[in-house]
Short mmCIF file of C-alpha atoms in Angstrom, two decimals:
data_model
loop_
_atom_site.label_atom_id
_atom_site.label_comp_id
_atom_site.label_asym_id
_atom_site.label_seq_id
_atom_site.Cartn_x
_atom_site.Cartn_y
_atom_site.Cartn_z
CA MET A 1 15.64 10.46 -32.53
CA ALA A 2 15.37 11.19 -28.79
CA ASP A 3 14.24 14.76 -29.48
CA TRP A 4 11.69 13.50 -32.02
CA ALA A 5 10.26 10.98 -29.54
CA ASP A 6 10.21 13.53 -26.70
CA GLY A 7 8.25 16.00 -28.79
CA ARG A 8 5.51 13.43 -29.30
CA LEU A 9 5.62 11.29 -26.14
CA GLY A 10 7.18 13.53 -23.51
CA LEU A 11 9.91 11.00 -22.70
CA TYR A 12 12.29 13.43 -21.02
CA ALA A 13 9.90 14.34 -18.21
CA LEU A 14 8.85 10.69 -17.80
CA ALA A 15 12.46 9.50 -17.61
CA LYS A 16 13.49 12.26 -15.22
CA ALA A 17 10.65 11.37 -12.85
CA ASN A 18 11.11 7.59 -12.86
CA MET A 19 14.56 6.49 -14.01
CA ARG A 20 16.17 7.67 -10.77
CA LYS A 21 13.52 6.05 -8.58
CA VAL A 22 15.16 4.36 -5.56
CA PHE A 23 14.71 0.64 -4.93
CA PRO A 24 15.79 -1.12 -1.71
CA ASP A 25 18.25 -3.98 -1.94
CA HIS A 26 17.65 -7.37 -0.30
CA TRP A 27 18.16 -10.92 -1.56
CA SER A 28 14.52 -11.91 -0.94
CA PHE A 29 13.32 -9.29 -3.43
CA MET A 30 14.94 -11.36 -6.20
CA LEU A 31 12.32 -14.09 -5.73
CA GLY A 32 9.86 -12.02 -7.72
CA GLU A 33 12.50 -11.49 -10.40
CA VAL A 34 12.97 -15.26 -10.69
CA CYS A 35 9.25 -15.52 -11.48
CA LEU A 36 9.43 -12.73 -14.06
CA TYR A 37 12.47 -14.09 -15.87
CA SER A 38 11.12 -17.66 -15.84
CA PHE A 39 7.96 -16.32 -17.44
CA VAL A 40 10.03 -14.61 -20.15
CA VAL A 41 11.87 -17.88 -20.80
CA LEU A 42 8.53 -19.69 -20.98
CA ILE A 43 7.28 -17.30 -23.65
CA LEU A 44 10.48 -17.52 -25.71
CA THR A 45 10.69 -21.31 -25.63
CA GLY A 46 6.93 -21.66 -26.07
CA VAL A 47 6.99 -19.64 -29.28
CA TYR A 48 9.72 -21.95 -30.64
CA LEU A 49 7.77 -25.10 -29.73
CA THR A 50 4.57 -23.72 -31.25
CA LEU A 51 6.26 -23.65 -34.67
CA PHE A 52 6.62 -27.45 -34.71
CA PHE A 53 3.80 -28.82 -32.54
CA GLU A 54 0.59 -29.97 -34.21
CA PRO A 55 -2.43 -30.07 -31.84
CA SER A 56 -4.35 -32.79 -33.61
CA SER A 57 -6.03 -35.96 -32.29
CA ALA A 58 -5.97 -37.58 -35.74
CA GLU A 59 -4.51 -41.10 -35.50
CA VAL A 60 -1.35 -41.97 -37.42
CA VAL A 61 1.12 -44.86 -37.50
CA TYR A 62 4.53 -43.75 -36.29
CA ASP A 63 7.52 -44.26 -38.56
CA GLY A 64 10.19 -41.93 -37.27
CA SER A 65 13.60 -41.66 -35.67
CA TYR A 66 12.66 -43.37 -32.39
CA THR A 67 12.56 -46.95 -33.64
CA PRO A 68 11.07 -48.60 -30.49
CA LEU A 69 7.73 -46.91 -31.30
CA ASN A 70 7.72 -47.60 -35.03
CA GLY A 71 4.44 -49.14 -36.14
CA ILE A 72 2.54 -47.89 -33.05
CA VAL A 73 -0.77 -46.07 -33.55
CA MET A 74 -0.72 -42.62 -31.93
CA THR A 75 -2.20 -39.18 -32.32
CA ARG A 76 -0.57 -36.55 -34.47
CA ALA A 77 0.03 -34.48 -31.30
CA PHE A 78 2.18 -37.22 -29.79
CA GLU A 79 3.97 -37.83 -33.10
CA SER A 80 4.85 -34.14 -33.43
CA THR A 81 6.16 -34.17 -29.84
CA LEU A 82 8.47 -37.05 -30.78
CA GLU A 83 9.59 -35.14 -33.87
CA ILE A 84 10.41 -32.09 -31.73
CA SER A 85 12.39 -34.31 -29.36
CA PHE A 86 14.40 -36.28 -31.95
CA ASP A 87 14.28 -34.49 -35.31
CA VAL A 88 14.06 -30.72 -34.70
CA ARG A 89 17.43 -29.08 -34.09
CA GLY A 90 17.56 -28.20 -30.39
CA GLY A 91 13.98 -29.35 -29.95
CA LEU A 92 14.53 -31.60 -26.94
CA LEU A 93 16.63 -28.92 -25.21
CA ILE A 94 13.92 -26.29 -25.75
CA ARG A 95 11.22 -28.73 -24.58
CA GLN A 96 13.07 -29.44 -21.36
CA ILE A 97 13.94 -25.79 -20.73
CA HIS A 98 10.24 -24.97 -21.20
CA HIS A 99 9.16 -27.63 -18.72
CA TRP A 100 11.79 -26.70 -16.13
CA ALA A 101 10.94 -23.01 -16.50
CA ALA A 102 7.28 -23.82 -15.83
CA LEU A 103 8.19 -25.62 -12.60
CA VAL A 104 10.51 -22.83 -11.49
CA PHE A 105 7.89 -20.21 -12.42
CA VAL A 106 5.20 -21.72 -10.20
CA ALA A 107 7.68 -22.48 -7.41
CA GLY A 108 9.02 -18.93 -7.59
CA MET A 109 5.51 -17.48 -7.38
CA LEU A 110 4.68 -19.60 -4.34
CA VAL A 111 7.91 -18.70 -2.51
CA HIS A 112 7.56 -15.04 -3.50
CA MET A 113 3.99 -14.93 -2.18
CA MET A 114 5.11 -16.58 1.04
CA ARG A 115 7.74 -13.86 1.46
CA VAL A 116 5.05 -11.24 0.91
CA PHE A 117 2.72 -13.03 3.33
CA PHE A 118 5.19 -13.57 6.18
CA THR A 119 6.43 -9.96 6.05
CA GLY A 120 2.99 -8.34 5.69
CA ALA A 121 3.84 -6.74 2.35
CA TYR A 122 0.23 -7.20 1.19
CA ARG A 123 -1.15 -4.46 3.45
CA LYS A 124 -2.52 -1.14 2.18
CA PRO A 125 -1.93 0.03 -0.52
CA ARG A 126 -0.84 -3.33 -1.99
CA GLU A 127 -3.97 -5.46 -1.57
CA ILE A 128 -4.77 -5.29 -5.30
CA ASN A 129 -1.22 -6.32 -6.16
CA TRP A 130 -1.63 -9.33 -3.86
CA VAL A 131 -4.79 -10.28 -5.76
CA PHE A 132 -2.89 -9.92 -9.05
CA GLY A 133 -0.14 -12.20 -7.74
CA TRP A 134 -2.65 -14.72 -6.42
CA THR A 135 -4.43 -14.76 -9.80
CA LEU A 136 -1.08 -15.31 -11.54
CA LEU A 137 -0.40 -18.29 -9.26
CA PHE A 138 -3.82 -19.81 -9.96
CA LEU A 139 -3.53 -19.23 -13.71
CA GLY A 140 0.02 -20.63 -13.65
CA ILE A 141 -1.30 -23.87 -12.14
CA ILE A 142 -4.03 -24.13 -14.79
CA THR A 143 -1.58 -23.27 -17.57
CA GLY A 144 0.75 -26.00 -16.35
CA LEU A 145 -2.12 -28.51 -16.42
CA THR A 146 -3.04 -27.60 -20.00
CA GLY A 147 0.63 -27.57 -21.05
CA TYR A 148 1.69 -31.03 -19.96
CA SER A 149 -1.59 -32.44 -21.32
CA LEU A 150 -0.78 -31.38 -24.89
CA PRO A 151 1.76 -34.13 -25.85
CA ASP A 152 -0.98 -36.79 -25.41
CA ASP A 153 1.41 -39.32 -23.93
CA LEU A 154 0.30 -41.95 -21.43
CA LEU A 155 1.19 -39.78 -18.42
CA SER A 156 -0.62 -36.66 -19.62
CA GLY A 157 -3.62 -38.71 -20.74
CA THR A 158 -3.85 -40.18 -17.26
CA GLY A 159 -3.86 -36.65 -15.85
CA LEU A 160 -6.65 -35.64 -18.24
CA ARG A 161 -8.64 -38.69 -17.19
CA PHE A 162 -8.18 -37.63 -13.57
CA ALA A 163 -9.39 -34.09 -14.38
CA GLN A 164 -12.37 -35.46 -16.32
CA GLY A 165 -13.39 -37.65 -13.38
CA ALA A 166 -13.15 -34.68 -11.02
CA ILE A 167 -15.35 -32.59 -13.35
CA LEU A 168 -17.91 -35.41 -13.55
CA SER A 169 -18.25 -35.33 -9.75
CA ILE A 170 -19.77 -31.83 -9.83
CA PRO A 171 -23.45 -32.27 -8.95
CA ILE A 172 -26.00 -31.93 -11.77
CA VAL A 173 -23.82 -30.02 -14.25
CA GLY A 174 -20.68 -32.18 -14.12
CA THR A 175 -21.69 -34.42 -17.01
CA TYR A 176 -22.57 -31.47 -19.22
CA LEU A 177 -19.29 -29.70 -18.44
CA ALA A 178 -17.25 -32.81 -19.23
CA PHE A 179 -19.08 -33.38 -22.53
CA PHE A 180 -18.66 -29.73 -23.46
CA LEU A 181 -14.93 -29.73 -22.67
CA PHE A 182 -14.02 -33.05 -24.29
CA GLY A 183 -16.51 -32.88 -27.15
CA GLY A 184 -18.29 -36.09 -26.15
CA GLU A 185 -17.24 -39.23 -24.35
CA PHE A 186 -13.68 -39.30 -22.98
CA PRO A 187 -11.16 -38.96 -24.51
CA GLY A 188 -12.95 -37.52 -27.54
CA HIS A 189 -11.24 -35.92 -30.53
CA ASP A 190 -11.36 -32.24 -29.60
CA ILE A 191 -9.58 -31.88 -26.28
CA ILE A 192 -6.03 -31.38 -27.65
CA SER A 193 -7.12 -28.84 -30.23
CA ARG A 194 -9.08 -26.98 -27.54
CA LEU A 195 -6.32 -27.00 -24.94
CA PHE A 196 -3.76 -25.66 -27.45
CA PRO A 197 -5.19 -22.11 -27.93
CA ILE A 198 -5.98 -21.94 -24.21
CA HIS A 199 -2.38 -22.82 -23.34
CA VAL A 200 -0.52 -20.74 -25.93
CA LEU A 201 -2.85 -17.75 -26.35
CA LEU A 202 -5.61 -17.20 -23.81
CA LEU A 203 -3.91 -17.94 -20.47
CA PRO A 204 -0.48 -16.47 -21.37
CA GLY A 205 -2.18 -13.33 -22.67
CA ILE A 206 -4.07 -12.83 -19.43
CA MET A 207 -0.94 -13.58 -17.41
CA LEU A 208 1.14 -11.14 -19.44
CA GLY A 209 -1.40 -8.39 -18.76
CA LEU A 210 -1.39 -9.22 -15.04
CA VAL A 211 2.43 -9.20 -14.92
CA VAL A 212 2.52 -5.75 -16.53
CA ALA A 213 -0.14 -4.45 -14.12
CA HIS A 214 1.73 -6.03 -11.19
CA LEU A 215 5.00 -4.32 -12.15
CA ILE A 216 3.29 -0.97 -12.72
CA LEU A 217 1.80 -1.09 -9.23
CA VAL A 218 5.16 -2.08 -7.71
CA PHE A 219 6.71 0.94 -9.44
CA TYR A 220 3.86 3.26 -8.50
CA HIS A 221 3.53 2.28 -4.83
CA LYS A 222 7.33 2.17 -4.34
CA HIS A 223 8.95 -1.00 -3.08
CA THR A 224 8.57 -2.23 0.47
CA GLN A 225 11.72 -2.41 2.60
CA TYR A 226 12.90 -4.15 5.74
CA PRO A 227 13.17 -2.11 8.95
CA GLY A 228 16.40 -0.30 9.64
CA PRO A 229 17.95 3.11 10.30
CA GLY A 230 16.73 5.86 7.99
CA ARG A 231 13.83 3.79 6.72
CA ASP A 232 10.29 4.90 7.43
CA GLN A 233 6.91 5.05 5.72
CA LYS A 234 7.97 8.02 3.56
CA SER A 235 11.64 7.46 2.70
CA VAL A 236 13.33 4.58 0.85
CA VAL A 237 16.96 3.56 1.31
CA GLY A 238 18.48 1.86 -1.72
CA MET A 239 19.91 2.29 -5.21
CA PRO A 240 18.45 4.17 -8.21
CA PHE A 241 16.52 2.26 -10.87
CA LEU A 242 18.93 3.44 -13.58
CA PRO A 243 21.71 2.45 -13.92
CA VAL A 244 22.29 0.32 -10.78
CA TYR A 245 19.05 -1.65 -10.55
CA MET A 246 18.75 -2.12 -14.32
CA ALA A 247 22.31 -3.48 -14.50
CA LYS A 248 21.62 -5.93 -11.67
CA ALA A 249 18.30 -6.99 -13.19
CA GLY A 250 19.87 -7.57 -16.62
CA GLY A 251 22.63 -9.70 -15.19
CA PHE A 252 20.23 -11.66 -13.03
CA PHE A 253 18.04 -12.42 -16.07
CA PHE A 254 20.93 -14.09 -17.84
CA LEU A 255 21.81 -16.00 -14.67
CA VAL A 256 18.26 -17.37 -14.43
CA PHE A 257 18.21 -18.16 -18.15
CA GLY A 258 21.60 -19.89 -17.85
CA VAL A 259 20.53 -22.04 -14.91
CA LEU A 260 17.33 -23.08 -16.71
CA ALA A 261 19.31 -23.89 -19.86
CA MET A 262 21.74 -25.99 -17.81
CA MET A 263 18.84 -27.84 -16.17
CA GLY A 264 17.25 -28.44 -19.57
CA GLY A 265 20.53 -29.76 -20.93
CA ILE A 266 21.55 -32.18 -18.17
CA ALA A 267 18.38 -33.03 -16.19
CA GLN A 268 15.87 -35.15 -18.10
CA ILE A 269 12.22 -34.33 -17.53
CA ASN A 270 9.02 -35.68 -19.06
CA PRO A 271 10.50 -38.31 -21.43
CA VAL A 272 7.28 -38.92 -23.37
CA TRP A 273 8.89 -41.61 -25.55
CA ALA A 274 9.33 -43.76 -22.43
CA PHE A 275 5.62 -43.52 -21.60
CA GLY A 276 4.25 -44.09 -25.10
CA PRO A 277 1.04 -42.73 -26.59
CA TYR A 278 -2.12 -42.48 -24.50
CA ARG A 279 -4.62 -45.31 -24.51
CA ALA A 280 -7.79 -45.13 -22.46
CA ASP A 281 -7.36 -48.73 -21.27
CA LEU A 282 -3.82 -48.21 -19.91
CA VAL A 283 -2.24 -46.23 -17.11
CA THR A 284 1.42 -45.64 -16.25
CA THR A 285 2.92 -46.98 -13.06
CA GLY A 286 3.58 -44.18 -10.60
CA ALA A 287 1.65 -41.61 -12.63
CA GLN A 288 2.19 -38.27 -10.86
CA PRO A 289 1.24 -34.71 -11.76
CA ASP A 290 3.71 -31.87 -11.51
CA TRP A 291 4.29 -30.90 -7.88
CA TYR A 292 1.96 -27.88 -7.87
CA LEU A 293 -1.07 -30.12 -8.61
CA GLY A 294 -0.05 -32.80 -6.11
CA PHE A 295 -2.10 -30.95 -3.48
CA SER A 296 -5.35 -31.54 -5.39
CA GLU A 297 -4.56 -35.15 -6.29
CA GLY A 298 -3.51 -35.93 -2.73
CA LEU A 299 -6.86 -34.75 -1.40
CA ILE A 300 -8.74 -37.00 -3.81
CA ARG A 301 -6.51 -40.05 -3.28
CA VAL A 302 -6.93 -40.17 0.49
CA MET A 303 -10.60 -39.17 0.64
CA PRO A 304 -12.93 -42.08 1.52
CA GLY A 305 -15.13 -43.20 -1.38
CA TRP A 306 -18.36 -41.64 -0.15
CA GLU A 307 -21.40 -41.67 -2.44
CA ILE A 308 -25.02 -40.72 -1.80
CA ASP A 309 -28.12 -40.91 -3.99
CA LEU A 310 -30.21 -37.74 -3.86
CA TRP A 311 -33.29 -37.02 -6.01
CA GLY A 312 -32.22 -39.45 -8.68
CA HIS A 313 -28.63 -38.18 -8.80
CA THR A 314 -25.53 -39.94 -7.51
CA LEU A 315 -23.29 -37.50 -5.66
CA VAL A 316 -19.68 -38.73 -5.59
CA LEU A 317 -18.63 -36.91 -2.43
CA GLY A 318 -15.35 -38.82 -2.29
CA VAL A 319 -14.22 -36.84 -5.34
CA PHE A 320 -16.31 -33.67 -5.21
CA ILE A 321 -15.41 -32.60 -1.65
CA PRO A 322 -11.60 -32.67 -2.15
CA PHE A 323 -12.03 -31.27 -5.67
CA ALA A 324 -13.91 -28.29 -4.18
CA LEU A 325 -11.47 -27.91 -1.26
CA PHE A 326 -8.56 -27.11 -3.57
CA PRO A 327 -9.94 -23.80 -4.96
CA LEU A 328 -11.51 -22.94 -1.59
CA ILE A 329 -8.16 -23.15 0.21
CA LEU A 330 -6.53 -21.08 -2.54
CA ALA A 331 -9.39 -18.56 -2.30
CA ALA A 332 -8.76 -18.20 1.45
CA ILE A 333 -5.19 -17.18 0.63
CA GLY A 334 -6.44 -14.63 -1.89
CA VAL A 335 -8.82 -12.83 0.50
CA TYR A 336 -6.60 -12.96 3.60
CA PRO A 337 -5.30 -9.34 3.30
CA PHE A 338 -8.86 -8.03 3.34
CA ILE A 339 -9.77 -10.20 6.34
CA GLU A 340 -6.76 -8.98 8.31
CA ALA A 341 -7.49 -5.35 7.38
CA TRP A 342 -11.07 -5.80 8.66
CA ILE A 343 -9.84 -7.34 11.93
CA THR A 344 -7.26 -4.63 12.62
CA GLY A 345 -9.25 -1.70 11.26
CA ASP A 346 -5.92 -0.24 10.17
CA LYS A 347 -6.38 2.11 7.21
CA ARG A 348 -2.82 3.49 7.12
CA GLU A 349 -0.31 2.83 4.36
CA HIS A 350 2.47 0.38 5.18
CA HIS A 351 5.81 0.47 3.40
CA ILE A 352 7.97 -1.08 6.15
CA LEU A 353 7.90 -4.87 6.33
CA ASP A 354 7.25 -6.89 9.47
CA ARG A 355 9.75 -9.36 10.82
CA PRO A 356 7.84 -12.67 10.82
CA ARG A 357 8.60 -13.25 14.50
CA ASN A 358 6.72 -10.05 15.39
CA ALA A 359 3.49 -11.40 13.83
CA PRO A 360 3.43 -14.93 15.31
CA VAL A 361 -0.20 -15.73 14.50
CA ARG A 362 0.17 -14.74 10.86
CA THR A 363 3.47 -16.65 10.63
CA GLY A 364 1.86 -19.68 12.25
CA LEU A 365 -1.00 -19.61 9.75
CA GLY A 366 1.47 -19.51 6.86
CA VAL A 367 3.49 -22.42 8.21
CA ALA A 368 0.27 -24.35 8.87
CA TRP A 369 -0.77 -23.89 5.24
CA LEU A 370 2.63 -25.05 3.99
CA THR A 371 2.40 -28.07 6.29
CA LEU A 372 -1.04 -28.90 4.92
CA TYR A 373 0.34 -28.65 1.39
CA ALA A 374 3.22 -31.00 2.24
CA VAL A 375 0.87 -33.54 3.80
CA CYS A 376 -1.41 -33.53 0.75
CA LEU A 377 1.64 -33.79 -1.52
CA ILE A 378 2.56 -37.01 0.29
CA GLY A 379 -0.97 -38.24 -0.38
CA GLY A 380 -0.66 -37.35 -4.05
CA GLY A 381 2.43 -39.55 -4.31
CA ASN A 382 1.38 -42.28 -1.89
CA ASP A 383 2.27 -45.05 -4.35
CA ILE A 384 5.75 -43.62 -4.95
CA VAL A 385 6.34 -43.18 -1.21
CA ALA A 386 5.12 -46.74 -0.58
CA THR A 387 7.38 -48.37 -3.18
CA HIS A 388 10.51 -46.33 -2.40
CA LEU A 389 10.29 -46.54 1.40
CA HIS A 390 8.78 -50.05 1.48
CA LEU A 391 5.70 -48.93 3.39
CA SER A 392 2.07 -49.97 3.25
CA ILE A 393 0.05 -47.71 0.98
CA ASN A 394 -2.89 -48.08 3.37
CA ALA A 395 -0.71 -46.89 6.27
CA ILE A 396 0.37 -43.85 4.21
CA THR A 397 -3.25 -43.09 3.31
CA TRP A 398 -4.36 -43.19 6.95
CA PHE A 399 -1.35 -41.12 7.97
CA VAL A 400 -2.35 -38.42 5.48
CA ARG A 401 -6.00 -38.54 6.60
CA ILE A 402 -5.03 -37.97 10.23
CA ALA A 403 -2.20 -35.52 9.52
CA PHE A 404 -4.54 -33.42 7.35
CA PHE A 405 -6.29 -32.29 10.55
CA VAL A 406 -3.50 -32.67 13.13
CA ALA A 407 -0.29 -31.52 11.39
CA PRO A 408 -1.37 -27.91 10.56
CA VAL A 409 -2.52 -27.37 14.16
CA LEU A 410 0.78 -28.67 15.55
CA ALA A 411 2.73 -26.58 13.03
CA PHE A 412 0.78 -23.46 14.07
CA VAL A 413 1.38 -24.01 17.80
CA VAL A 414 5.09 -24.79 17.39
CA THR A 415 5.65 -21.83 15.04
CA LYS A 416 3.89 -19.41 17.37
CA ARG A 417 5.99 -20.56 20.33
CA ILE A 418 9.19 -20.23 18.29
CA CYS A 419 8.21 -16.68 17.28
CA LEU A 420 7.50 -15.74 20.91
CA GLY A 421 10.86 -17.23 21.92
CA LEU A 422 12.62 -15.13 19.28
CA GLN A 423 10.80 -12.04 20.56
CA ARG A 424 12.07 -12.78 24.08
CA ARG A 425 15.60 -13.15 22.73
CA ASP A 426 15.33 -9.80 20.93
CA ARG A 427 14.12 -8.19 24.15
CA GLU A 428 17.09 -9.59 26.09
CA LYS A 429 19.49 -8.45 23.35
CA VAL A 430 18.21 -4.89 23.53
CA LEU A 431 18.38 -4.75 27.33
CA HIS A 432 21.57 -6.71 27.99
CA GLY A 433 23.46 -6.75 24.70
CA ARG A 434 24.86 -9.54 22.57
CA GLU A 435 26.49 -12.62 24.08
CA THR A 436 30.21 -12.60 23.27
CA GLY A 437 31.21 -16.03 24.63
CA THR A 438 33.83 -14.37 26.85
CA ILE A 439 33.72 -15.53 30.48
CA LYS A 440 34.83 -13.07 33.17
CA ARG A 441 35.49 -13.71 36.84
CA LEU A 442 34.32 -11.02 39.25
CA PRO A 443 36.36 -10.01 42.37
CA HIS A 444 34.08 -12.01 44.65
CA GLY A 445 34.54 -15.19 42.57
CA GLU A 446 31.38 -15.17 40.44
CA TYR A 447 31.73 -16.06 36.75
CA ILE A 448 29.67 -14.10 34.22
CA GLU A 449 29.50 -13.89 30.45
CA VAL A 450 30.47 -10.54 28.99
CA HIS A 451 27.74 -8.94 26.87
CA GLU A 452 28.51 -6.47 24.11
CA PRO A 453 26.00 -3.59 23.91
CA LEU A 454 24.11 -3.28 20.63
CA THR A 455 24.55 -0.25 18.45
CA GLN A 456 21.79 2.30 18.23
CA ALA A 457 20.96 1.08 14.71
CA GLN A 458 20.63 -2.52 15.92
CA ARG A 459 18.41 -1.49 18.82
CA PHE A 460 16.21 0.50 16.46
CA THR A 461 15.81 -2.47 14.10
CA LEU A 462 14.74 -4.75 16.96
CA THR A 463 12.26 -2.29 18.50
CA GLN A 464 10.79 -0.32 15.59
CA HIS A 465 7.71 -2.54 15.20
CA GLU A 466 4.34 -1.46 16.56
CA GLN A 467 2.38 -3.30 19.23
CA ARG A 468 -1.01 -1.68 18.91
CA PRO A 469 -3.82 -2.87 21.19
CA PRO A 470 -6.33 -5.08 19.38
CA PHE A 471 -9.83 -3.96 18.49
CA GLU A 472 -12.25 -4.13 21.41
CA ILE A 473 -16.01 -3.76 21.56
CA GLY A 474 -15.82 -1.40 24.53
CA PRO A 475 -18.39 -0.86 27.30
CA ARG A 476 -21.69 -2.63 26.66
CA VAL A 477 -23.55 0.09 28.57
CA ASP A 478 -23.15 3.80 27.77
CA THR A 479 -22.90 6.66 30.27
CA ASN A 480 -26.71 6.94 30.44
CA GLY A 481 -27.10 3.30 31.44
CA VAL A 482 -28.50 2.29 28.05
CA ARG A 483 -27.31 -1.06 26.73
CA ARG A 484 -25.44 -0.59 23.47
CA PRO A 485 -26.32 -3.02 20.65
CA VAL A 486 -23.40 -5.12 19.47
CA THR A 487 -23.58 -6.96 16.15
CA ILE A 488 -22.36 -10.50 15.61
CA SER A 489 -19.68 -9.25 13.21
CA GLU A 490 -18.26 -6.95 15.90
CA ARG A 491 -18.07 -9.84 18.37
CA VAL A 492 -16.32 -12.04 15.81
CA ARG A 493 -13.95 -9.22 14.93
CA ALA A 494 -13.08 -8.62 18.59
CA ARG A 495 -12.38 -12.29 19.25
CA LEU A 496 -10.20 -12.63 16.16
CA ALA A 497 -8.35 -9.43 17.07
CA ARG A 498 -7.60 -10.75 20.58
CA ALA A 499 -6.40 -14.05 19.14
CA MET A 500 -4.16 -12.45 16.50
CA PHE A 501 -2.92 -9.31 18.25
CA GLY A 502 -3.70 -9.79 21.94
CA SER A 503 -1.27 -10.12 24.82
CA ASP A 504 -0.73 -13.84 24.10
CA SER A 505 0.66 -13.09 20.65
CA HIS A 506 3.55 -10.79 21.53
CA ILE A 507 6.22 -10.11 24.12
CA PRO A 508 6.20 -6.46 25.26
CA LYS A 509 9.03 -4.45 23.78
CA PRO A 510 11.59 -3.01 26.19
CA THR A 511 10.79 0.56 27.11
CA PRO A 512 13.35 3.40 27.20
CA GLU A 513 12.96 3.51 31.02
CA GLU A 514 13.87 -0.19 31.32
CA TYR A 515 16.91 0.29 29.08
CA ARG A 516 18.13 3.34 31.00
CA GLU A 517 17.66 1.61 34.36
CA ILE A 518 19.83 -1.35 33.27
CA THR A 519 22.53 0.69 31.51
CA ARG A 520 22.94 3.07 34.47
CA GLY A 521 24.75 0.21 36.17
CA HIS A 522 22.34 -0.43 39.05
#
């Protein structure tokens, strides 16, 4: 069979070229695998749920196993969700595994992208892969929104009402978009049947294609690796893809699947029977979206209710501005690699990762974004925070409004100072060695702490990073005394380069002369 396949597909040459490909080994690289395996679990459990779910808004009177809801009018979508939960063998377990896998999938993508961001793994030639990952994150958020809206319970209906109100705030075309999506006035009779193919076919299909393209590029570009002896831009230190990496990956898949199955079995999530069917005149107490949409809801909850009338149209700025900020902030993350490449002008390939401390401005920006997300998440759950901590909801709202502008700036400044402090510590380690905690008394009575010199490999790891001078405009007047024209973009680029890579953003590395002078014993 192998000979037959090789004669038609050339498998021998393909396997010989790629099966022994070397991959570096580090625990942080498994974050991407968590995303991949959660996505596989989502597909497997989603196929099972699709066999029993009926995406219909037709109204029925419930008469099933869950007696507290008997006699209640509900949609067929909600009734089939109850049947999956109480009547289908293993249905509730699969439902909960599916929901937990969705949360872990989005969380894994966010943490994985933060690892890529903080270590600079998005630089050439991996900018396109960063865009693929960013698109997967954005589509994962939208897929999650469509997924938990399908059961048509009171919680998901409240979320749909929230989304419909945000769409209505779009100037001029908002009403048309809402009518097109919902098939008329909210809630309409078409939204469930429209969300179903989007959730189970369109979005997963696009995401599956992006995952395959993402993995192909990872394989083609070779994996990034952390700095260390023997590692440079051309060589990779690690284990071969087959059999070592494949064995690890297979075992890790079953570990992820097992943890998700355990969570689905013992940790209740989204108990739709406790919420009841959706009614447009009701809302659940403490209605919260899944955590990855809390950012958007937090922005809208704390925004003042501004409205203006313009040319016969009412512009609901209190909803539209935060609704537009959400994709804009995500878009800034997506284009950041191209902005940094423009600022640095660096066109080389990078396969060695940065230590976050050696790029303090970039690290500060990442921490500032995470801080902004946390602040908005508090705003999205302001009622829950108020009731559980016995605080005023108005005080929480004002805290979020102020912290939205102040907290990211403070986080950036503190993070940058911490990174510079860590750089100073690395410099002292290279020059003076590692502190041992051993106190020694000198002949003249002075007490000193004994330092243990670092190995050559440790010194290399701490000093291998580059400290290139930032882009500068140069002389404004040439050798002939003629004033050279400078564009606005060049001025902006020079200022950003000084801010990100200037002398204030790094501590000079120890030079070989400094090291030799200290180690000579003078």
